[in-house]
PDB file of C-alpha atoms in Angstrom:
ATOM      1  CA  MET T  24    -205.784 -63.883 102.291  1.00 51.00           C
ATOM      2  CA  PRO T  25    -202.924 -62.785 104.568  1.00 58.00           C
ATOM      3  CA  THR T  26    -200.974 -65.642 106.115  1.00 73.00           C
ATOM      4  CA  ARG T  27    -199.703 -66.023 109.662  1.00 74.00           C
ATOM      5  CA  GLU T  28    -196.137 -65.579 108.356  1.00 76.00           C
ATOM      6  CA  HIS T  29    -197.123 -62.230 106.844  1.00 78.00           C
ATOM      7  CA  GLU T  30    -199.269 -60.960 109.712  1.00 83.00           C
ATOM      8  CA  PHE T  31    -197.441 -62.063 112.871  1.00 85.00           C
ATOM      9  CA  PRO T  32    -194.530 -59.553 112.706  1.00 85.00           C
ATOM     10  CA  LEU T  33    -197.007 -56.806 111.772  1.00 87.00           C
ATOM     11  CA  ALA T  34    -199.076 -57.658 114.845  1.00 88.00           C
ATOM     12  CA  LEU T  35    -195.903 -57.201 116.912  1.00 89.00           C
ATOM     13  CA  ILE T  36    -195.560 -53.677 115.495  1.00 89.00           C
ATOM     14  CA  GLU T  37    -199.177 -52.911 116.387  1.00 88.00           C
ATOM     15  CA  GLU T  38    -198.489 -54.041 119.926  1.00 88.00           C
ATOM     16  CA  ASP T  39    -195.143 -52.254 120.184  1.00 89.00           C
ATOM     17  CA  PRO T  40    -194.811 -49.428 117.570  1.00 91.00           C
ATOM     18  CA  PRO T  41    -191.189 -48.602 118.612  1.00 91.00           C
ATOM     19  CA  LEU T  42    -190.255 -51.945 117.024  1.00 92.00           C
ATOM     20  CA  ALA T  43    -190.586 -50.149 113.661  1.00 92.00           C
ATOM     21  CA  ALA T  44    -187.737 -47.805 114.671  1.00 92.00           C
ATOM     22  CA  ARG T  45    -185.502 -50.769 115.483  1.00 92.00           C
ATOM     23  CA  LEU T  46    -186.301 -52.344 112.127  1.00 93.00           C
ATOM     24  CA  LEU T  47    -185.365 -49.047 110.462  1.00 92.00           C
ATOM     25  CA  HIS T  48    -182.061 -48.992 112.347  1.00 93.00           C
ATOM     26  CA  TRP T  49    -181.299 -52.657 111.548  1.00 93.00           C
ATOM     27  CA  ALA T  50    -181.959 -51.919 107.865  1.00 93.00           C
ATOM     28  CA  GLY T  51    -179.341 -49.154 107.845  1.00 91.00           C
ATOM     29  CA  GLY T  52    -181.695 -46.202 108.211  1.00 92.00           C
ATOM     30  CA  PRO T  53    -181.296 -43.291 110.615  1.00 90.00           C
ATOM     31  CA  ALA T  54    -181.437 -43.843 114.365  1.00 89.00           C
ATOM     32  CA  ILE T  55    -184.549 -42.490 116.067  1.00 90.00           C
ATOM     33  CA  SER T  56    -184.237 -40.458 119.252  1.00 87.00           C
ATOM     34  CA  PRO T  57    -184.780 -42.611 122.371  1.00 82.00           C
ATOM     35  CA  ASN T  58    -187.107 -39.884 123.659  1.00 86.00           C
ATOM     36  CA  ALA T  59    -189.418 -40.079 120.645  1.00 91.00           C
ATOM     37  CA  ARG T  60    -193.002 -41.230 120.944  1.00 89.00           C
ATOM     38  CA  PHE T  61    -194.608 -43.597 118.483  1.00 90.00           C
ATOM     39  CA  ARG T  62    -198.113 -43.850 117.145  1.00 87.00           C
ATOM     40  CA  LEU T  63    -199.665 -46.337 114.733  1.00 84.00           C
ATOM     41  CA  GLU T  64    -200.906 -44.380 111.709  1.00 85.00           C
ATOM     42  CA  SER T  65    -203.393 -45.151 108.964  1.00 78.00           C
ATOM     43  CA  ALA T  66    -201.905 -47.583 106.458  1.00 75.00           C
ATOM     44  CA  ASP T  67    -204.014 -46.108 103.647  1.00 69.00           C
ATOM     45  CA  LEU T  68    -201.544 -44.264 101.410  1.00 66.00           C
ATOM     46  CA  SER T  69    -203.868 -43.868  98.444  1.00 60.00           C
ATOM     47  CA  GLU T  70    -204.004 -40.874  96.189  1.00 52.00           C
ATOM     48  CA  PHE T  71    -207.227 -38.983  95.622  1.00 46.00           C
ATOM     49  CA  ASP T  72    -208.149 -41.147  92.640  1.00 48.00           C
ATOM     50  CA  PRO T  73    -209.250 -44.784  92.249  1.00 45.00           C
ATOM     51  CA  THR T  74    -205.700 -46.148  92.608  1.00 49.00           C
ATOM     52  CA  GLU T  75    -205.344 -47.680  96.078  1.00 57.00           C
ATOM     53  CA  TYR T  76    -202.035 -47.957  97.895  1.00 68.00           C
ATOM     54  CA  ARG T  77    -202.206 -49.645 101.259  1.00 78.00           C
ATOM     55  CA  ALA T  78    -199.028 -50.390 103.186  1.00 84.00           C
ATOM     56  CA  ASP T  79    -198.842 -53.176 105.736  1.00 88.00           C
ATOM     57  CA  ARG T  80    -198.141 -50.884 108.715  1.00 90.00           C
ATOM     58  CA  VAL T  81    -197.241 -47.223 109.193  1.00 92.00           C
ATOM     59  CA  VAL T  82    -195.772 -45.835 112.433  1.00 93.00           C
ATOM     60  CA  GLY T  83    -195.469 -42.113 113.100  1.00 92.00           C
ATOM     61  CA  VAL T  84    -192.535 -40.834 115.166  1.00 92.00           C
ATOM     62  CA  TYR T  85    -193.334 -37.840 117.392  1.00 92.00           C
ATOM     63  CA  ALA T  86    -191.306 -35.545 119.623  1.00 85.00           C
ATOM     64  CA  ASN T  87    -194.465 -35.256 121.718  1.00 77.00           C
ATOM     65  CA  ALA T  88    -197.810 -36.977 121.524  1.00 66.00           C
ATOM     66  CA  ASP T  89    -199.777 -33.884 120.441  1.00 71.00           C
ATOM     67  CA  GLY T  90    -197.399 -32.438 117.876  1.00 80.00           C
ATOM     68  CA  HIS T  91    -196.601 -33.022 114.227  1.00 86.00           C
ATOM     69  CA  PRO T  92    -194.769 -36.238 113.332  1.00 89.00           C
ATOM     70  CA  GLU T  93    -191.042 -35.871 112.786  1.00 91.00           C
ATOM     71  CA  CYS T  94    -191.031 -38.799 110.348  1.00 93.00           C
ATOM     72  CA  GLY T  95    -192.780 -42.055 109.606  1.00 93.00           C
ATOM     73  CA  VAL T  96    -191.742 -45.675 109.161  1.00 95.00           C
ATOM     74  CA  ILE T  97    -193.627 -47.617 106.504  1.00 94.00           C
ATOM     75  CA  VAL T  98    -193.207 -51.359 107.127  1.00 94.00           C
ATOM     76  CA  GLU T  99    -193.865 -53.976 104.455  1.00 93.00           C
ATOM     77  CA  SER T 100    -193.818 -57.715 105.186  1.00 91.00           C
ATOM     78  CA  GLN T 101    -192.626 -59.733 102.174  1.00 91.00           C
ATOM     79  CA  ARG T 102    -192.745 -63.531 101.990  1.00 86.00           C
ATOM     80  CA  ARG T 103    -191.824 -63.596  98.311  1.00 88.00           C
ATOM     81  CA  HIS T 104    -190.594 -61.217  95.629  1.00 88.00           C
ATOM     82  CA  ASP T 105    -193.409 -59.179  94.064  1.00 91.00           C
ATOM     83  CA  PRO T 106    -192.369 -57.251  90.925  1.00 90.00           C
ATOM     84  CA  ASP T 107    -195.362 -54.906  91.290  1.00 91.00           C
ATOM     85  CA  LYS T 108    -193.752 -53.414  94.401  1.00 93.00           C
ATOM     86  CA  PHE T 109    -191.165 -51.821  92.106  1.00 93.00           C
ATOM     87  CA  TRP T 110    -193.943 -49.429  91.095  1.00 92.00           C
ATOM     88  CA  SER T 111    -196.038 -49.136  94.268  1.00 92.00           C
ATOM     89  CA  TRP T 112    -193.346 -48.671  96.944  1.00 94.00           C
ATOM     90  CA  PRO T 113    -192.292 -45.217  95.682  1.00 94.00           C
ATOM     91  CA  ALA T 114    -195.954 -44.186  95.829  1.00 92.00           C
ATOM     92  CA  TYR T 115    -196.161 -45.255  99.484  1.00 92.00           C
ATOM     93  CA  VAL T 116    -193.310 -42.929 100.431  1.00 93.00           C
ATOM     94  CA  ALA T 117    -194.422 -40.032  98.225  1.00 92.00           C
ATOM     95  CA  ASN T 118    -198.034 -40.149  99.398  1.00 91.00           C
ATOM     96  CA  PHE T 119    -197.008 -40.393 103.054  1.00 91.00           C
ATOM     97  CA  ARG T 120    -194.780 -37.313 102.654  1.00 91.00           C
ATOM     98  CA  ALA T 121    -197.551 -35.390 100.917  1.00 90.00           C
ATOM     99  CA  ARG T 122    -200.143 -36.240 103.573  1.00 88.00           C
ATOM    100  CA  ARG T 123    -198.063 -35.885 106.722  1.00 88.00           C
ATOM    101  CA  ARG T 124    -195.571 -33.230 105.581  1.00 91.00           C
ATOM    102  CA  CYS T 125    -192.573 -35.135 106.897  1.00 92.00           C
ATOM    103  CA  GLU T 126    -190.076 -37.722 105.725  1.00 93.00           C
ATOM    104  CA  GLY T 127    -191.146 -41.323 105.295  1.00 94.00           C
ATOM    105  CA  TYR T 128    -188.840 -44.333 105.433  1.00 95.00           C
ATOM    106  CA  LEU T 129    -189.764 -47.593 103.731  1.00 95.00           C
ATOM    107  CA  VAL T 130    -188.576 -50.750 105.534  1.00 96.00           C
ATOM    108  CA  VAL T 131    -189.207 -54.181 104.005  1.00 95.00           C
ATOM    109  CA  LEU T 132    -189.150 -57.148 106.389  1.00 94.00           C
ATOM    110  CA  CYS T 133    -188.176 -60.476 104.773  1.00 92.00           C
ATOM    111  CA  TYR T 134    -187.805 -63.922 106.335  1.00 87.00           C
ATOM    112  CA  ASP T 135    -185.776 -65.467 103.518  1.00 89.00           C
ATOM    113  CA  GLU T 136    -182.364 -64.109 102.492  1.00 92.00           C
ATOM    114  CA  LYS T 137    -183.013 -64.728  98.782  1.00 93.00           C
ATOM    115  CA  VAL T 138    -186.210 -62.686  98.954  1.00 94.00           C
ATOM    116  CA  ALA T 139    -184.353 -59.994 100.918  1.00 94.00           C
ATOM    117  CA  GLU T 140    -181.677 -59.736  98.237  1.00 95.00           C
ATOM    118  CA  ARG T 141    -184.269 -59.274  95.497  1.00 94.00           C
ATOM    119  CA  CYS T 142    -186.017 -56.567  97.522  1.00 94.00           C
ATOM    120  CA  ARG T 143    -182.783 -54.608  98.035  1.00 94.00           C
ATOM    121  CA  MET T 144    -183.277 -52.411  95.013  1.00 93.00           C
ATOM    122  CA  ARG T 145    -182.630 -48.900  93.846  1.00 93.00           C
ATOM    123  CA  ILE T 146    -185.827 -47.736  92.194  1.00 95.00           C
ATOM    124  CA  PRO T 147    -185.352 -44.847  89.722  1.00 94.00           C
ATOM    125  CA  LEU T 148    -187.895 -42.055  90.114  1.00 93.00           C
ATOM    126  CA  GLY T 149    -187.465 -40.370  86.735  1.00 89.00           C
ATOM    127  CA  ASN T 150    -185.477 -37.222  87.490  1.00 89.00           C
ATOM    128  CA  PRO T 151    -181.708 -37.629  86.997  1.00 89.00           C
ATOM    129  CA  GLY T 152    -180.040 -38.988  90.124  1.00 90.00           C
ATOM    130  CA  SER T 153    -183.379 -39.519  91.895  1.00 93.00           C
ATOM    131  CA  TYR T 154    -183.905 -42.975  93.444  1.00 94.00           C
ATOM    132  CA  LEU T 155    -185.744 -44.753  96.221  1.00 95.00           C
ATOM    133  CA  TYR T 156    -183.292 -47.021  98.003  1.00 95.00           C
ATOM    134  CA  VAL T 157    -185.353 -49.800  99.574  1.00 95.00           C
ATOM    135  CA  LEU T 158    -184.264 -50.520 103.145  1.00 96.00           C
ATOM    136  CA  VAL T 159    -184.514 -54.236 103.855  1.00 96.00           C
ATOM    137  CA  VAL T 160    -184.439 -56.225 107.099  1.00 95.00           C
ATOM    138  CA  GLY T 161    -183.631 -59.836 106.279  1.00 94.00           C
ATOM    139  CA  PRO T 162    -182.194 -62.650 108.396  1.00 93.00           C
ATOM    140  CA  GLY T 163    -178.762 -61.027 108.138  1.00 93.00           C
ATOM    141  CA  GLU T 164    -180.006 -57.781 109.695  1.00 95.00           C
ATOM    142  CA  ILE T 165    -182.087 -59.242 112.536  1.00 94.00           C
ATOM    143  CA  PRO T 166    -179.764 -59.725 115.524  1.00 93.00           C
ATOM    144  CA  LEU T 167    -178.819 -63.266 116.537  1.00 95.00           C
ATOM    145  CA  ILE T 168    -179.743 -63.159 120.237  1.00 95.00           C
ATOM    146  CA  THR T 169    -178.365 -65.995 122.360  1.00 94.00           C
ATOM    147  CA  ASP T 170    -177.998 -64.197 125.708  1.00 93.00           C
ATOM    148  CA  PRO T 171    -181.348 -63.445 127.375  1.00 89.00           C
ATOM    149  CA  ASP T 172    -179.694 -60.985 129.786  1.00 90.00           C
ATOM    150  CA  GLU T 173    -178.923 -58.689 126.847  1.00 88.00           C
ATOM    151  CA  VAL T 174    -182.586 -58.463 125.807  1.00 91.00           C
ATOM    152  CA  GLU T 175    -184.292 -55.186 126.659  1.00 90.00           C
ATOM    153  CA  ASP T 176    -187.377 -55.667 124.511  1.00 93.00           C
ATOM    154  CA  PRO T 177    -188.719 -59.250 124.329  1.00 92.00           C
ATOM    155  CA  LEU T 178    -189.982 -58.764 120.770  1.00 94.00           C
ATOM    156  CA  ASP T 179    -186.369 -58.536 119.588  1.00 95.00           C
ATOM    157  CA  ALA T 180    -185.843 -62.066 120.918  1.00 94.00           C
ATOM    158  CA  VAL T 181    -189.106 -63.197 119.289  1.00 94.00           C
ATOM    159  CA  LEU T 182    -187.982 -61.923 115.870  1.00 94.00           C
ATOM    160  CA  SER T 183    -184.527 -63.424 116.396  1.00 95.00           C
ATOM    161  CA  THR T 184    -186.030 -66.854 117.028  1.00 94.00           C
ATOM    162  CA  LEU T 185    -188.501 -66.465 114.167  1.00 93.00           C
ATOM    163  CA  VAL T 186    -185.703 -66.158 111.594  1.00 92.00           C
ATOM    164  CA  HIS T 187    -182.746 -67.897 113.271  1.00 94.00           C
ATOM    165  CA  ALA T 188    -184.346 -70.963 114.883  1.00 92.00           C
ATOM    166  CA  ALA T 189    -183.539 -73.054 111.808  1.00 91.00           C
ATOM    167  CA  GLY T 190    -179.852 -72.041 111.877  1.00 92.00           C
ATOM    168  CA  PRO T 191    -176.859 -73.536 113.675  1.00 93.00           C
ATOM    169  CA  HIS T 192    -177.643 -71.544 116.835  1.00 93.00           C
ATOM    170  CA  GLY T 193    -181.347 -72.373 116.807  1.00 92.00           C
ATOM    171  CA  ARG T 194    -181.500 -73.925 120.245  1.00 92.00           C
ATOM    172  CA  ASP T 195    -179.554 -71.038 121.797  1.00 94.00           C
ATOM    173  CA  VAL T 196    -181.802 -68.343 120.318  1.00 95.00           C
ATOM    174  CA  ALA T 197    -184.905 -70.288 121.359  1.00 93.00           C
ATOM    175  CA  GLU T 198    -183.654 -70.585 124.934  1.00 92.00           C
ATOM    176  CA  ALA T 199    -182.823 -66.874 124.975  1.00 93.00           C
ATOM    177  CA  MET T 200    -186.338 -66.049 123.778  1.00 94.00           C
ATOM    178  CA  LEU T 201    -188.003 -68.253 126.375  1.00 92.00           C
ATOM    179  CA  ASP T 202    -185.927 -66.812 129.216  1.00 92.00           C
ATOM    180  CA  ALA T 203    -186.486 -63.235 128.005  1.00 92.00           C
ATOM    181  CA  LEU T 204    -190.238 -63.763 127.764  1.00 91.00           C
ATOM    182  CA  ALA T 205    -190.324 -65.270 131.249  1.00 89.00           C
ATOM    183  CA  ARG T 206    -188.407 -62.286 132.616  1.00 90.00           C
ATOM    184  CA  LEU T 207    -190.030 -59.446 130.700  1.00 92.00           C
ATOM    185  CA  VAL T 208    -193.598 -60.564 129.855  1.00 90.00           C
ATOM    186  CA  PRO T 209    -195.660 -61.266 132.976  1.00 89.00           C
ATOM    187  CA  ASP T 210    -198.823 -62.082 131.014  1.00 89.00           C
ATOM    188  CA  GLY T 211    -198.805 -65.843 130.406  1.00 85.00           C
ATOM    189  CA  ASP T 212    -201.315 -65.629 127.535  1.00 85.00           C
ATOM    190  CA  ARG T 213    -199.124 -63.144 125.690  1.00 88.00           C
ATOM    191  CA  ARG T 214    -196.071 -65.342 126.172  1.00 88.00           C
ATOM    192  CA  LYS T 215    -197.919 -68.305 124.735  1.00 87.00           C
ATOM    193  CA  THR T 216    -199.162 -66.271 121.778  1.00 88.00           C
ATOM    194  CA  TYR T 217    -195.609 -65.276 120.858  1.00 90.00           C
ATOM    195  CA  ILE T 218    -194.274 -68.796 121.262  1.00 89.00           C
ATOM    196  CA  ASP T 219    -197.180 -70.440 119.441  1.00 86.00           C
ATOM    197  CA  ASN T 220    -196.717 -68.167 116.421  1.00 87.00           C
ATOM    198  CA  VAL T 221    -192.946 -68.587 116.291  1.00 90.00           C
ATOM    199  CA  THR T 222    -193.323 -72.361 116.582  1.00 88.00           C
ATOM    200  CA  ALA T 223    -196.078 -72.614 113.956  1.00 85.00           C
ATOM    201  CA  LEU T 224    -193.931 -70.819 111.357  1.00 86.00           C
ATOM    202  CA  GLN T 225    -191.024 -73.287 111.542  1.00 87.00           C
ATOM    203  CA  SER T 226    -190.311 -76.467 109.608  1.00 86.00           C
ATOM    204  CA  ASP T 227    -191.263 -79.785 111.193  1.00 87.00           C
ATOM    205  CA  ASP T 228    -187.735 -80.461 112.524  1.00 88.00           C
ATOM    206  CA  VAL T 229    -187.382 -77.025 114.084  1.00 88.00           C
ATOM    207  CA  ARG T 230    -190.916 -77.159 115.459  1.00 87.00           C
ATOM    208  CA  SER T 231    -190.134 -80.462 117.152  1.00 87.00           C
ATOM    209  CA  MET T 232    -186.981 -78.973 118.670  1.00 88.00           C
ATOM    210  CA  LEU T 233    -188.898 -75.988 120.046  1.00 86.00           C
ATOM    211  CA  GLU T 234    -191.677 -78.128 121.467  1.00 83.00           C
ATOM    212  CA  GLU T 235    -189.180 -80.470 123.093  1.00 83.00           C
ATOM    213  CA  LEU T 236    -187.272 -77.515 124.503  1.00 84.00           C
ATOM    214  CA  MET T 237    -190.403 -75.986 125.988  1.00 77.00           C
ATOM    215  CA  MET T 238    -191.505 -79.185 127.716  1.00 74.00           C
ATOM    216  CA  THR T 239    -188.272 -81.002 128.612  1.00 61.00           C
ATOM    217  CA  ARG T 240    -185.577 -78.345 128.813  1.00 53.00           C
ATOM    218  CA  ASP T 241    -184.743 -79.258 132.404  1.00 45.00           C
ATOM    219  CA  THR T 242    -185.985 -81.670 135.047  1.00 34.00           C
ATOM    220  CA  GLU T 243    -186.850 -78.608 137.099  1.00 38.00           C
ATOM    221  CA  PRO T 244    -187.814 -75.580 135.016  1.00 38.00           C
ATOM    222  CA  LYS T 245    -185.561 -72.542 135.410  1.00 41.00           C
ATOM    223  CA  THR T 246    -188.324 -69.998 134.971  1.00 42.00           C
ATOM    224  CA  GLN T 247    -191.897 -69.472 136.068  1.00 46.00           C
ATOM    225  CA  LEU T 248    -192.930 -69.884 132.430  1.00 44.00           C
ATOM    226  CA  PHE T 249    -192.026 -73.567 132.419  1.00 43.00           C
ATOM    227  CA  LYS T 250    -193.509 -74.088 135.873  1.00 48.00           C
ATOM    228  CA  ASP T 251    -196.791 -72.638 134.603  1.00 51.00           C
ATOM    229  CA  TRP T 252    -196.775 -74.973 131.631  1.00 44.00           C
ATOM    230  CA  LYS T 253    -195.980 -78.004 133.751  1.00 46.00           C
ATOM    231  CA  ASP T 254    -198.802 -77.171 136.152  1.00 53.00           C
ATOM    232  CA  GLU T 255    -201.234 -76.675 133.264  1.00 50.00           C
ATOM    233  CA  GLY T 256    -200.086 -79.915 131.688  1.00 50.00           C
ATOM    234  CA  LYS T 257    -200.801 -81.814 134.888  1.00 49.00           C
ATOM    235  CA  ALA T 258    -204.181 -80.141 135.305  1.00 52.00           C
ATOM    236  CA  GLU T 259    -205.211 -81.099 131.782  1.00 48.00           C
ATOM    237  CA  GLY T 260    -203.845 -84.612 131.993  1.00 48.00           C
ATOM    238  CA  ARG T 261    -201.163 -84.035 129.360  1.00 48.00           C
ATOM    239  CA  ALA T 262    -198.588 -85.738 131.553  1.00 47.00           C
ATOM    240  CA  GLU T 263    -200.518 -89.008 131.409  1.00 48.00           C
ATOM    241  CA  GLY T 264    -200.180 -91.770 128.846  1.00 49.00           C
ATOM    242  CA  LYS T 265    -197.300 -93.031 126.822  1.00 48.00           C
ATOM    243  CA  ALA T 266    -194.983 -90.586 125.083  1.00 46.00           C
ATOM    244  CA  GLU T 267    -195.534 -92.266 121.759  1.00 46.00           C
ATOM    245  CA  GLY T 268    -199.256 -91.896 122.014  1.00 47.00           C
ATOM    246  CA  ARG T 269    -198.947 -88.192 122.863  1.00 49.00           C
ATOM    247  CA  VAL T 270    -196.718 -87.525 119.875  1.00 44.00           C
ATOM    248  CA  GLU T 271    -199.007 -89.389 117.490  1.00 52.00           C
ATOM    249  CA  GLY T 272    -202.062 -87.613 118.823  1.00 51.00           C
ATOM    250  CA  LYS T 273    -200.419 -84.218 118.527  1.00 54.00           C
ATOM    251  CA  ALA T 274    -199.249 -84.925 114.978  1.00 58.00           C
ATOM    252  CA  GLU T 275    -202.711 -86.059 113.868  1.00 62.00           C
ATOM    253  CA  GLY T 276    -204.270 -83.003 115.511  1.00 65.00           C
ATOM    254  CA  LYS T 277    -201.978 -80.695 113.575  1.00 74.00           C
ATOM    255  CA  LEU T 278    -202.709 -82.525 110.351  1.00 79.00           C
ATOM    256  CA  GLU T 279    -206.420 -82.064 110.926  1.00 85.00           C
ATOM    257  CA  GLU T 280    -205.864 -78.352 111.635  1.00 82.00           C
ATOM    258  CA  SER T 281    -203.931 -78.002 108.366  1.00 81.00           C
ATOM    259  CA  ARG T 282    -206.638 -79.809 106.400  1.00 85.00           C
ATOM    260  CA  GLN T 283    -209.385 -77.634 107.864  1.00 85.00           C
ATOM    261  CA  LEU T 284    -207.335 -74.461 107.321  1.00 83.00           C
ATOM    262  CA  LEU T 285    -206.936 -75.322 103.637  1.00 84.00           C
ATOM    263  CA  LEU T 286    -210.646 -76.006 103.162  1.00 86.00           C
ATOM    264  CA  ASP T 287    -211.639 -72.856 105.059  1.00 81.00           C
ATOM    265  CA  LEU T 288    -209.180 -70.761 103.054  1.00 79.00           C
ATOM    266  CA  MET T 289    -210.512 -71.970  99.708  1.00 80.00           C
ATOM    267  CA  ASP T 290    -214.080 -71.468 100.874  1.00 80.00           C
ATOM    268  CA  ALA T 291    -213.298 -67.910 101.997  1.00 74.00           C
ATOM    269  CA  ARG T 292    -211.763 -67.116  98.591  1.00 76.00           C
ATOM    270  CA  GLY T 293    -214.706 -68.560  96.698  1.00 79.00           C
ATOM    271  CA  LEU T 294    -212.820 -71.596  95.381  1.00 83.00           C
ATOM    272  CA  ARG T 295    -215.427 -74.366  95.296  1.00 83.00           C
ATOM    273  CA  VAL T 296    -214.020 -77.770  96.222  1.00 85.00           C
ATOM    274  CA  ASP T 297    -215.695 -80.824  94.707  1.00 86.00           C
ATOM    275  CA  ASP T 298    -216.132 -84.087  96.617  1.00 83.00           C
ATOM    276  CA  ALA T 299    -213.094 -85.730  95.018  1.00 84.00           C
ATOM    277  CA  ARG T 300    -210.787 -82.867  95.985  1.00 87.00           C
ATOM    278  CA  ARG T 301    -212.259 -82.711  99.481  1.00 88.00           C
ATOM    279  CA  GLU T 302    -211.564 -86.438  99.941  1.00 87.00           C
ATOM    280  CA  LEU T 303    -208.016 -85.841  98.676  1.00 89.00           C
ATOM    281  CA  VAL T 304    -207.493 -83.162 101.325  1.00 88.00           C
ATOM    282  CA  GLU T 305    -209.033 -85.191 104.138  1.00 88.00           C
ATOM    283  CA  ALA T 306    -206.882 -88.221 103.263  1.00 88.00           C
ATOM    284  CA  CYS T 307    -203.620 -86.270 102.976  1.00 88.00           C
ATOM    285  CA  ALA T 308    -201.142 -87.097 105.772  1.00 87.00           C
ATOM    286  CA  ASP T 309    -198.255 -85.035 104.329  1.00 85.00           C
ATOM    287  CA  ARG T 310    -197.969 -81.733 106.228  1.00 82.00           C
ATOM    288  CA  GLU T 311    -195.525 -80.280 103.699  1.00 81.00           C
ATOM    289  CA  ARG T 312    -197.981 -80.900 100.875  1.00 84.00           C
ATOM    290  CA  LEU T 313    -200.850 -79.401 102.889  1.00 84.00           C
ATOM    291  CA  HIS T 314    -198.692 -76.363 103.611  1.00 81.00           C
ATOM    292  CA  ALA T 315    -197.890 -75.983  99.891  1.00 81.00           C
ATOM    293  CA  TRP T 316    -201.573 -76.207  99.008  1.00 85.00           C
ATOM    294  CA  CYS T 317    -202.406 -73.530 101.613  1.00 81.00           C
ATOM    295  CA  LEU T 318    -199.816 -71.156 100.131  1.00 78.00           C
ATOM    296  CA  ARG T 319    -201.270 -71.674  96.655  1.00 80.00           C
ATOM    297  CA  ALA T 320    -204.839 -71.279  97.923  1.00 80.00           C
ATOM    298  CA  ALA T 321    -203.972 -67.815  99.237  1.00 73.00           C
ATOM    299  CA  VAL T 322    -203.239 -66.523  95.715  1.00 70.00           C
ATOM    300  CA  ALA T 323    -204.742 -69.029  93.251  1.00 74.00           C
ATOM    301  CA  SER T 324    -207.558 -68.051  90.917  1.00 77.00           C
ATOM    302  CA  SER T 325    -208.907 -71.602  90.576  1.00 82.00           C
ATOM    303  CA  VAL T 326    -209.030 -74.902  92.455  1.00 85.00           C
ATOM    304  CA  ASP T 327    -206.950 -76.502  89.697  1.00 84.00           C
ATOM    305  CA  GLU T 328    -204.079 -74.109  90.487  1.00 83.00           C
ATOM    306  CA  VAL T 329    -204.128 -75.147  94.140  1.00 85.00           C
ATOM    307  CA  PHE T 330    -203.752 -78.868  93.380  1.00 86.00           C
ATOM    308  CA  ALA T 331    -201.501 -78.589  90.312  1.00 78.00           C
ATOM    309  CA  ASP T 332    -198.778 -81.038  91.421  1.00 66.00           C
TER     310      ASP T 332
END
């Protein structure tokens, strides 16, 4: 089952297909004309036989909306190294070229530099001198954005915070993202969706920093975003009670969400959980362990694999 870490950047591409062109440029690929138009294409890159090849997202680049695509950007989101991609990625590019009669560029988006390094490969295609050079966007390629005034597209700041929030400039990139979203995204629900996803994909320490920054950055918020949140907090009574009680309640709520997510995930994948294992999950107060179990549950073939500590 796809995870939030895998799906969130792909959802950004669905919302803003030109983001695929920026990923291509960051990865060292050709620059796309600023006048080009972009269209989300079918991600089914299968041949006309039982073998199925389905990319994560495919974006067509057009000189005009009604014409033939000039090229395509095939985006793959990789959380870990998958040796099978050595064989399937060339098929993605070849099948796209055959179907659309234009060039296709494969861009692999990684959130961990070690995974990015393993994905930066030269895949031989058989004929002498013929290779697919995999273009990779890892943390080193995604811009470190600390100045919100330099942001033209807010999703650049979202990706910057997603991968750099845990680094030495984490607070600066988070502030830049929040200011850019307040300036460029008028829809409060969309702003919250971006921030919620970025926050959820961080470690506990970074998540705490982001949550503190969002609620206590200044006595008087600099942007309408923070004013909105303060007003909503008052309306819902979040400003009442002792700080310690709020923190404990929030932590327990997140633990319960993690427990339920794990149980739902195993149920969806047909992994039957006995009473003893269910009690183990419901009693677990270690978020890191719950997170590890969730990652295993997404790929495990048995319940024993999930809980093999």
